[in-house]
XYZ file of C-alpha atoms in Angstrom:
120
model
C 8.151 -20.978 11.143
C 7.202 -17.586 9.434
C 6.248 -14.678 11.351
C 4.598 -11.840 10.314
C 3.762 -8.300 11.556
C 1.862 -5.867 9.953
C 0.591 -1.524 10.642
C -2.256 0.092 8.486
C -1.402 3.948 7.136
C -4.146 6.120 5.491
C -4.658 8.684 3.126
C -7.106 10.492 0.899
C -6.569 10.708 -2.568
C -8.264 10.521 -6.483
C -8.532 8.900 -9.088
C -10.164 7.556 -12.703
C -9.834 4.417 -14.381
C -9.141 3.915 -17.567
C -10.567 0.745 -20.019
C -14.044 0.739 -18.373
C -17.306 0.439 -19.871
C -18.939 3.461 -20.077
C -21.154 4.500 -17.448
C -19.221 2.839 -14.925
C -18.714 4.816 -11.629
C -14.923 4.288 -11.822
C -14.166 6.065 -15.162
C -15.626 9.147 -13.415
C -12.968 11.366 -11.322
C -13.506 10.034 -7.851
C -11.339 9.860 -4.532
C -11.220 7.516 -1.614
C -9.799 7.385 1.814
C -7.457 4.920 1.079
C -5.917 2.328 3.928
C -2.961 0.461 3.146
C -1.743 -2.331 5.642
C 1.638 -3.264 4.962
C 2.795 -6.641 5.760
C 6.634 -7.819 6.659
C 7.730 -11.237 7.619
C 10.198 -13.123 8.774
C 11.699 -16.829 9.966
C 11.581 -17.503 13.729
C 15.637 -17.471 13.425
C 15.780 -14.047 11.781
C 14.075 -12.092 14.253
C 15.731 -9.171 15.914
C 17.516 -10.062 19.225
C 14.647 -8.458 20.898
C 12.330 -10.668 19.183
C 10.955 -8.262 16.434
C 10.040 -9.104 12.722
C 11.204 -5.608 12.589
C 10.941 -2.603 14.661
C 7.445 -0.526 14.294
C 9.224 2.419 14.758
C 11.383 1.773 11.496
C 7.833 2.583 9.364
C 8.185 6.050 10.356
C 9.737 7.061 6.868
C 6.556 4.719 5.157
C 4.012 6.740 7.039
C 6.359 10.020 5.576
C 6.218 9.089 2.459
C 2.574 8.185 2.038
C 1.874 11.519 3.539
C 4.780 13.695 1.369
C 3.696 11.229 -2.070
C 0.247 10.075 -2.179
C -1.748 11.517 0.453
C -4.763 14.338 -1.091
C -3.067 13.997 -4.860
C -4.695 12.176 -7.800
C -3.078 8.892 -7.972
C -3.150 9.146 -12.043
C -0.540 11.942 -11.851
C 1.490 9.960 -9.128
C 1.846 6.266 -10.830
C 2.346 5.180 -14.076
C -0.180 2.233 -14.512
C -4.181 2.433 -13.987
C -4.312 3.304 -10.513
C -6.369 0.749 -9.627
C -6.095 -0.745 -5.649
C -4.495 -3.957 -7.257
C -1.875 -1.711 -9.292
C -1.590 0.891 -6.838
C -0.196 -1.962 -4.002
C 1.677 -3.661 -6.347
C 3.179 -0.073 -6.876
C 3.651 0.461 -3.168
C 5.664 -2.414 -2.534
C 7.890 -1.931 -5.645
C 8.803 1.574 -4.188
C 9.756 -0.315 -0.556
C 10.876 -3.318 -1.034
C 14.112 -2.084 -1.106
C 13.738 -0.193 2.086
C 11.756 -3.086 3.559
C 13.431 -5.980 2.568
C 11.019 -7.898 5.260
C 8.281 -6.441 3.294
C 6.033 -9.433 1.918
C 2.411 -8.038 0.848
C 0.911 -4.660 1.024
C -2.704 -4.484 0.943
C -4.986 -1.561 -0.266
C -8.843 -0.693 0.926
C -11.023 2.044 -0.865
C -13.697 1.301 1.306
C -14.515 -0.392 4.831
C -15.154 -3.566 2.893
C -12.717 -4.066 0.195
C -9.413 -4.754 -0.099
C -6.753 -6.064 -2.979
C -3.355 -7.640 -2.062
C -0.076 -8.233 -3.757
C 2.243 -10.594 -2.505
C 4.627 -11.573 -4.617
């Protein structure tokens, strides 16, 4: 049995995308308050002897690093691929998975009712 845990962060930042018809909105420089809900998980006989996936307290240095990295900065300086959400939390998780070896999907909203996942 897999369990999971998971804690939202937020932060403003800016962006354009390249390859888009023109016109479109999202070739135009443009910023979003940006949630990202990362996700780890684990099997019912790895938990922590307390019980824990992992420790909520051990995202402290995520929620320092979205702040020091990405928060109010223009994401196409910051990332080397189109800066869409999909890229940008396939990004994020590259940059923790090390750190966050529980870490199985981070999720990315620009707005209240869209999200994109990657979960390898």
């Amino acid at each position: 049995m897999t369990m999971r845990i998971s804690k939202q962060f937020a932060f403003s930042a800016s962006h354009r995308l390249d390859g888009l018809p023109d016109g479109h909105q999202c070739a135009r420089l443009h910023g979003h308050n940006y949630v990202v809900e990362v996700e780890l998980a684990a099997e019912a006989d790895q938990l922590t002897p307390t019980g824990f996936v992992r420790d909520y307290g051990d995202l402290a240095p995520f929620k320092k690093w979205i702040d020091a990295t990405v928060d109010h900065q223009h994401l196409n300086d910051i990332i080397k691929s189109n800066p869409s959400a999909e890229n940008l939390a396939r990004w994020i998780y590259d940059q923790w998975s090390a750190q966050l070896p529980e870490l199985s999907a981070v999720r990315i909203s620009e707005t209240p009712k869209t999200w994109a996942e990657f979960r390898p």
